[in-house]
GROMACS .gro file of C-alpha atoms in nm:
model
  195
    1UNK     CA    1 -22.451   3.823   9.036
    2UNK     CA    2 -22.411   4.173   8.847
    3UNK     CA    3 -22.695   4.389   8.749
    4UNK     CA    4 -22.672   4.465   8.408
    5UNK     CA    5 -22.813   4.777   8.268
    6UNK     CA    6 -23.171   4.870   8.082
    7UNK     CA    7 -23.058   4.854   7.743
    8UNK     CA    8 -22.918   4.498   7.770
    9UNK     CA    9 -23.257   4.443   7.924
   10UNK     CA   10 -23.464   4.580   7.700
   11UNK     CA   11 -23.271   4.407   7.439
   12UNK     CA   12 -23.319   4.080   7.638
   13UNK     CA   13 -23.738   4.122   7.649
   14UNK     CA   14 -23.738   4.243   7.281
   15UNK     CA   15 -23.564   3.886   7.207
   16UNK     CA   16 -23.810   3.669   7.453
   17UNK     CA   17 -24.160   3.867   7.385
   18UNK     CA   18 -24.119   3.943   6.985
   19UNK     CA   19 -23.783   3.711   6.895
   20UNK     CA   20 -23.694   4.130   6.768
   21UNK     CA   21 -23.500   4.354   6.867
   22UNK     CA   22 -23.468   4.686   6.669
   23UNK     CA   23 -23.142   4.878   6.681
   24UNK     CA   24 -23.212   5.212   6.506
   25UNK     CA   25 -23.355   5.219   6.202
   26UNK     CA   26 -23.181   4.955   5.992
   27UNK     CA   27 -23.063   4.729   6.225
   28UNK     CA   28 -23.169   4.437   6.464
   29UNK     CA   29 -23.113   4.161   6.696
   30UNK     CA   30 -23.306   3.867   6.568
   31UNK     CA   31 -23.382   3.536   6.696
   32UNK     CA   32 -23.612   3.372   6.450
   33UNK     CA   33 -23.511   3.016   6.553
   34UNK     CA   34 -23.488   2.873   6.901
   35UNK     CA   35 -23.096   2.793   6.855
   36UNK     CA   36 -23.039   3.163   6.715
   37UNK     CA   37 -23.268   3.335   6.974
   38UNK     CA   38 -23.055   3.091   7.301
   39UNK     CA   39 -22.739   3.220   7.129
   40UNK     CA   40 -22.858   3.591   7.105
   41UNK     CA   41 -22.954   3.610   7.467
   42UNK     CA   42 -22.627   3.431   7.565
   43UNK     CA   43 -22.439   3.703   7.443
   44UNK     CA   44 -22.648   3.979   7.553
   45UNK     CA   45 -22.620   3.844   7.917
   46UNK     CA   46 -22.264   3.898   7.887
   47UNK     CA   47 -22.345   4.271   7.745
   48UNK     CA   48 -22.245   4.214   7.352
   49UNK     CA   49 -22.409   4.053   7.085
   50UNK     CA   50 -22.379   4.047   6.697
   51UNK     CA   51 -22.666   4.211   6.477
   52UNK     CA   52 -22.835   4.091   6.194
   53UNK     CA   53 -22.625   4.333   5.997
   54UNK     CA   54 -22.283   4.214   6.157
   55UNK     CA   55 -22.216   4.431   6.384
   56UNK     CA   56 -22.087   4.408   6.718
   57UNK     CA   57 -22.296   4.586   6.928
   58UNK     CA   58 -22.154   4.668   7.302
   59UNK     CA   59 -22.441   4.700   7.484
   60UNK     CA   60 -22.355   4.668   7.882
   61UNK     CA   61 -22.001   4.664   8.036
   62UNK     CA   62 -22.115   4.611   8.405
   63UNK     CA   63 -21.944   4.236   8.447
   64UNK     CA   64 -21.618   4.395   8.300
   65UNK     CA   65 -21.659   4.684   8.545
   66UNK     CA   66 -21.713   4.447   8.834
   67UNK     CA   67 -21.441   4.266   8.780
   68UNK     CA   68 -21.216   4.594   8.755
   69UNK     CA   69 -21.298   4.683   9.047
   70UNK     CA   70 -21.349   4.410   9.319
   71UNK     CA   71 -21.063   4.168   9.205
   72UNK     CA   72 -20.663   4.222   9.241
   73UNK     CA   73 -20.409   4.034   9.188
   74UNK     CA   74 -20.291   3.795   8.913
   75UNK     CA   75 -20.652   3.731   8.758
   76UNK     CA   76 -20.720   3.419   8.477
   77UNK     CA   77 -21.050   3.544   8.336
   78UNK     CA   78 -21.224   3.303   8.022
   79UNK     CA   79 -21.459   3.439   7.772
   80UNK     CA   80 -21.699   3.261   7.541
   81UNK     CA   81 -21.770   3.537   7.247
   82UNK     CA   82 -21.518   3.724   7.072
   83UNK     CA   83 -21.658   4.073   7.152
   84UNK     CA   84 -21.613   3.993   7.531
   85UNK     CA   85 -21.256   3.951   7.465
   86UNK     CA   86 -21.175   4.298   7.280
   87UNK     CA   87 -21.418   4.462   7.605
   88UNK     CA   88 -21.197   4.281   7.813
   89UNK     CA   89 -20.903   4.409   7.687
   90UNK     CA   90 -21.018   4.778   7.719
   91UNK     CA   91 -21.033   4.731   8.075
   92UNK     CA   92 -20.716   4.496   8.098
   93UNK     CA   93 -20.472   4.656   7.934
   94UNK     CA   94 -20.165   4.421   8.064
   95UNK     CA   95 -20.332   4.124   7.926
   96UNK     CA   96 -20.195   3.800   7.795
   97UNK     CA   97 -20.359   3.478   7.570
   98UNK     CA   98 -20.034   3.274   7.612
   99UNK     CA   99 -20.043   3.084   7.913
  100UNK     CA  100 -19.681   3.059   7.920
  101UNK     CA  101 -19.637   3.419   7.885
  102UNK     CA  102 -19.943   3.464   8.186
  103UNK     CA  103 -19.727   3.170   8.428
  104UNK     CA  104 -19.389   3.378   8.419
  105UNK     CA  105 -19.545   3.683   8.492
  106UNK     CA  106 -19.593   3.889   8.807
  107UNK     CA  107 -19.859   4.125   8.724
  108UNK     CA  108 -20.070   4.017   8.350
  109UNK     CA  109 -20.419   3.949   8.331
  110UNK     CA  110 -20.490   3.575   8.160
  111UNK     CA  111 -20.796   3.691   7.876
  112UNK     CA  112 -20.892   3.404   7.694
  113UNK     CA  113 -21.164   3.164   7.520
  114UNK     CA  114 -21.270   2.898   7.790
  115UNK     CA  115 -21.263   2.614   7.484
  116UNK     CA  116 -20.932   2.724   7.416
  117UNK     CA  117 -20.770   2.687   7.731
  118UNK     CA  118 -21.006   2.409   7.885
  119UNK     CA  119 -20.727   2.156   7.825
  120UNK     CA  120 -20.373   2.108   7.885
  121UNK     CA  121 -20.370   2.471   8.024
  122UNK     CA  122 -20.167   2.560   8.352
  123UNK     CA  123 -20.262   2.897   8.496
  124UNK     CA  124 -20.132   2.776   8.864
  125UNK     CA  125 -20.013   3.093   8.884
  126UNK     CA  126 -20.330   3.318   8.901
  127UNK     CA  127 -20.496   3.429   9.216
  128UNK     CA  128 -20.859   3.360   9.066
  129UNK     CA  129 -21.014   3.195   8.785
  130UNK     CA  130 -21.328   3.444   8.672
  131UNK     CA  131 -21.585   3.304   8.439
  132UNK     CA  132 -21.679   3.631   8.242
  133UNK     CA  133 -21.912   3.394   8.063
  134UNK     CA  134 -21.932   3.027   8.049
  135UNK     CA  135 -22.036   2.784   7.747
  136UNK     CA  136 -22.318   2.509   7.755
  137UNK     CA  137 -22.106   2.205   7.807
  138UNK     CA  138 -22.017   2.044   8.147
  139UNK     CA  139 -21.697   1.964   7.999
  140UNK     CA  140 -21.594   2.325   7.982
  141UNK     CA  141 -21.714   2.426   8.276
  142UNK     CA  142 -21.465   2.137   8.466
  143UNK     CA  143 -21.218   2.149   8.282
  144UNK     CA  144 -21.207   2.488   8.303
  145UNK     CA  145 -21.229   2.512   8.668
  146UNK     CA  146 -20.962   2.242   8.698
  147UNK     CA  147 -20.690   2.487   8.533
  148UNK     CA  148 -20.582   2.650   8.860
  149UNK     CA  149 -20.522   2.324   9.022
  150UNK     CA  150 -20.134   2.182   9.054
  151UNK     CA  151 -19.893   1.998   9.331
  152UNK     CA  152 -19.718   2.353   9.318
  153UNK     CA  153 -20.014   2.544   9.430
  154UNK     CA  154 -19.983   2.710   9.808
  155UNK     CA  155 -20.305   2.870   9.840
  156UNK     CA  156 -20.670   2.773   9.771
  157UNK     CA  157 -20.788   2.812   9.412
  158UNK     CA  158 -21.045   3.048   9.410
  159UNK     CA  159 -21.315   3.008   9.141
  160UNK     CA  160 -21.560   3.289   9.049
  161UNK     CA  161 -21.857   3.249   8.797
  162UNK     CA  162 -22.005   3.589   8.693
  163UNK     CA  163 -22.393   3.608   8.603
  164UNK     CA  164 -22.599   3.863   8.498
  165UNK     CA  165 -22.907   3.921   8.717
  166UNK     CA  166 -23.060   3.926   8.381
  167UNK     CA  167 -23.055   3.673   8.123
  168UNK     CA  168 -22.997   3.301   8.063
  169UNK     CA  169 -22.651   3.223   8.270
  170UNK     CA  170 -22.801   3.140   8.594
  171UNK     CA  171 -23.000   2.899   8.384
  172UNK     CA  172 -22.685   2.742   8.215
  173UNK     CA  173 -22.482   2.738   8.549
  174UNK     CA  174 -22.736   2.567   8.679
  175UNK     CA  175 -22.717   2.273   8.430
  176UNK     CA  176 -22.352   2.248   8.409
  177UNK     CA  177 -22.322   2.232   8.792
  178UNK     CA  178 -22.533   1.960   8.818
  179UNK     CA  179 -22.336   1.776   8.537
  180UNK     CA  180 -22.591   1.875   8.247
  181UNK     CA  181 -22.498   2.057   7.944
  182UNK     CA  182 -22.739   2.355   7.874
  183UNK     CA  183 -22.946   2.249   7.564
  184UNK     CA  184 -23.210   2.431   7.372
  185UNK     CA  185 -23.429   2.091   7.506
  186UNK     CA  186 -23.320   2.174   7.862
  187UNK     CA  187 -23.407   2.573   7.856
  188UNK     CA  188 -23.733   2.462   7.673
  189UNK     CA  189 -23.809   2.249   8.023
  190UNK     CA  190 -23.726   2.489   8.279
  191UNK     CA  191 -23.909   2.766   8.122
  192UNK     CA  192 -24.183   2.585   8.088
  193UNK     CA  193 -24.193   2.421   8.484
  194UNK     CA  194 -24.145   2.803   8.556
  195UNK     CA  195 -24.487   2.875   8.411
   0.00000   0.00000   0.00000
């Protein structure tokens, strides 16, 4: 769990309270519709999100940060939104999206889209697998998990999911551990049991 900070939160309550969230004076978050609105606070959990206007807005880069700091080694790290993977790469500098390139390496960081490397990807090699953020479906969330795993492998395959302590991931994590894929149906049922 990382705390992220107030203006990803604020942006977050904007989105639930009004389905608006201003940026400025000529620019907003909006989630008009209950896909849209899921999607907008999926991204701002993960501290980016993409305005009305277009625009990639970087709002929080706490996860990032955390995993800077409290992980070394050869690190595998999977993304979900595009704008994660340029902050990524800001604080990764000796990154790689080839998996081949990542396996004969000593020392490169793995930064890539979990969908894209779900399947038929060997990252063996890497000390961890980090979830910077993690998509709706089940099937990404084993498959991704399963891409440390080989006969080769000498150590234990460590597995880290990173949530926000504000936002929906905890609520998605929840569903895909228990086999579920996150739904707009499914975040419609919890929140309302919460109430």
């Amino acid at each position: 769990m990382v705390e992220i900070g107030e203006t990803a939160r604020r942006a977050i309550d904007g989105l639930l309270r009004h389905q608006l969230y201003t940026i400025g004076n000529d620019d907003a978050i909006l989630g008009d519709t209950p896909a849209k609105k899921l999607t907008k606070l999926h991204q701002l959990s993960s501290g980016t999100v993409i305005t009305e206007k277009h625009n990639t807005l970087l709002l929080d880069t706490n996860k990032a940060l955390y995993i800077h700091d409290n992980f070394k080694g050869k690190l595998a790290i999977f993304y979900v939104y595009d704008a994660e993977f340029s902050l990524l790469k800001k604080f990764f500098p000796n990154w790689a999206d080839s998996p081949e390139e990542f396996q004969a390496s000593a020392d490169k960081t793995f930064i890539c889209q979990v969908r894209r490397a779900r399947e038929g990807v060997r990252l063996d090699s890497a000390d961890a697998l980090i979830f910077y953020n993690f998509e709706y479906s089940y099937l990404s969330y084993e498959q991704g998990k399963n891409r440390l795993i080989s006969k080769e492998r000498t150590t234990a395959a460590d597995v880290y999911f990173l949530c926000s302590d504000y936002g929906i991931e905890r609520d998605i994590l929840r569903a895909v551990r228990n086999k579920k894929d996150f739904t707009l149906s499914y975040y419609n049922r919890l929140h309302r049991e919460e109430k």
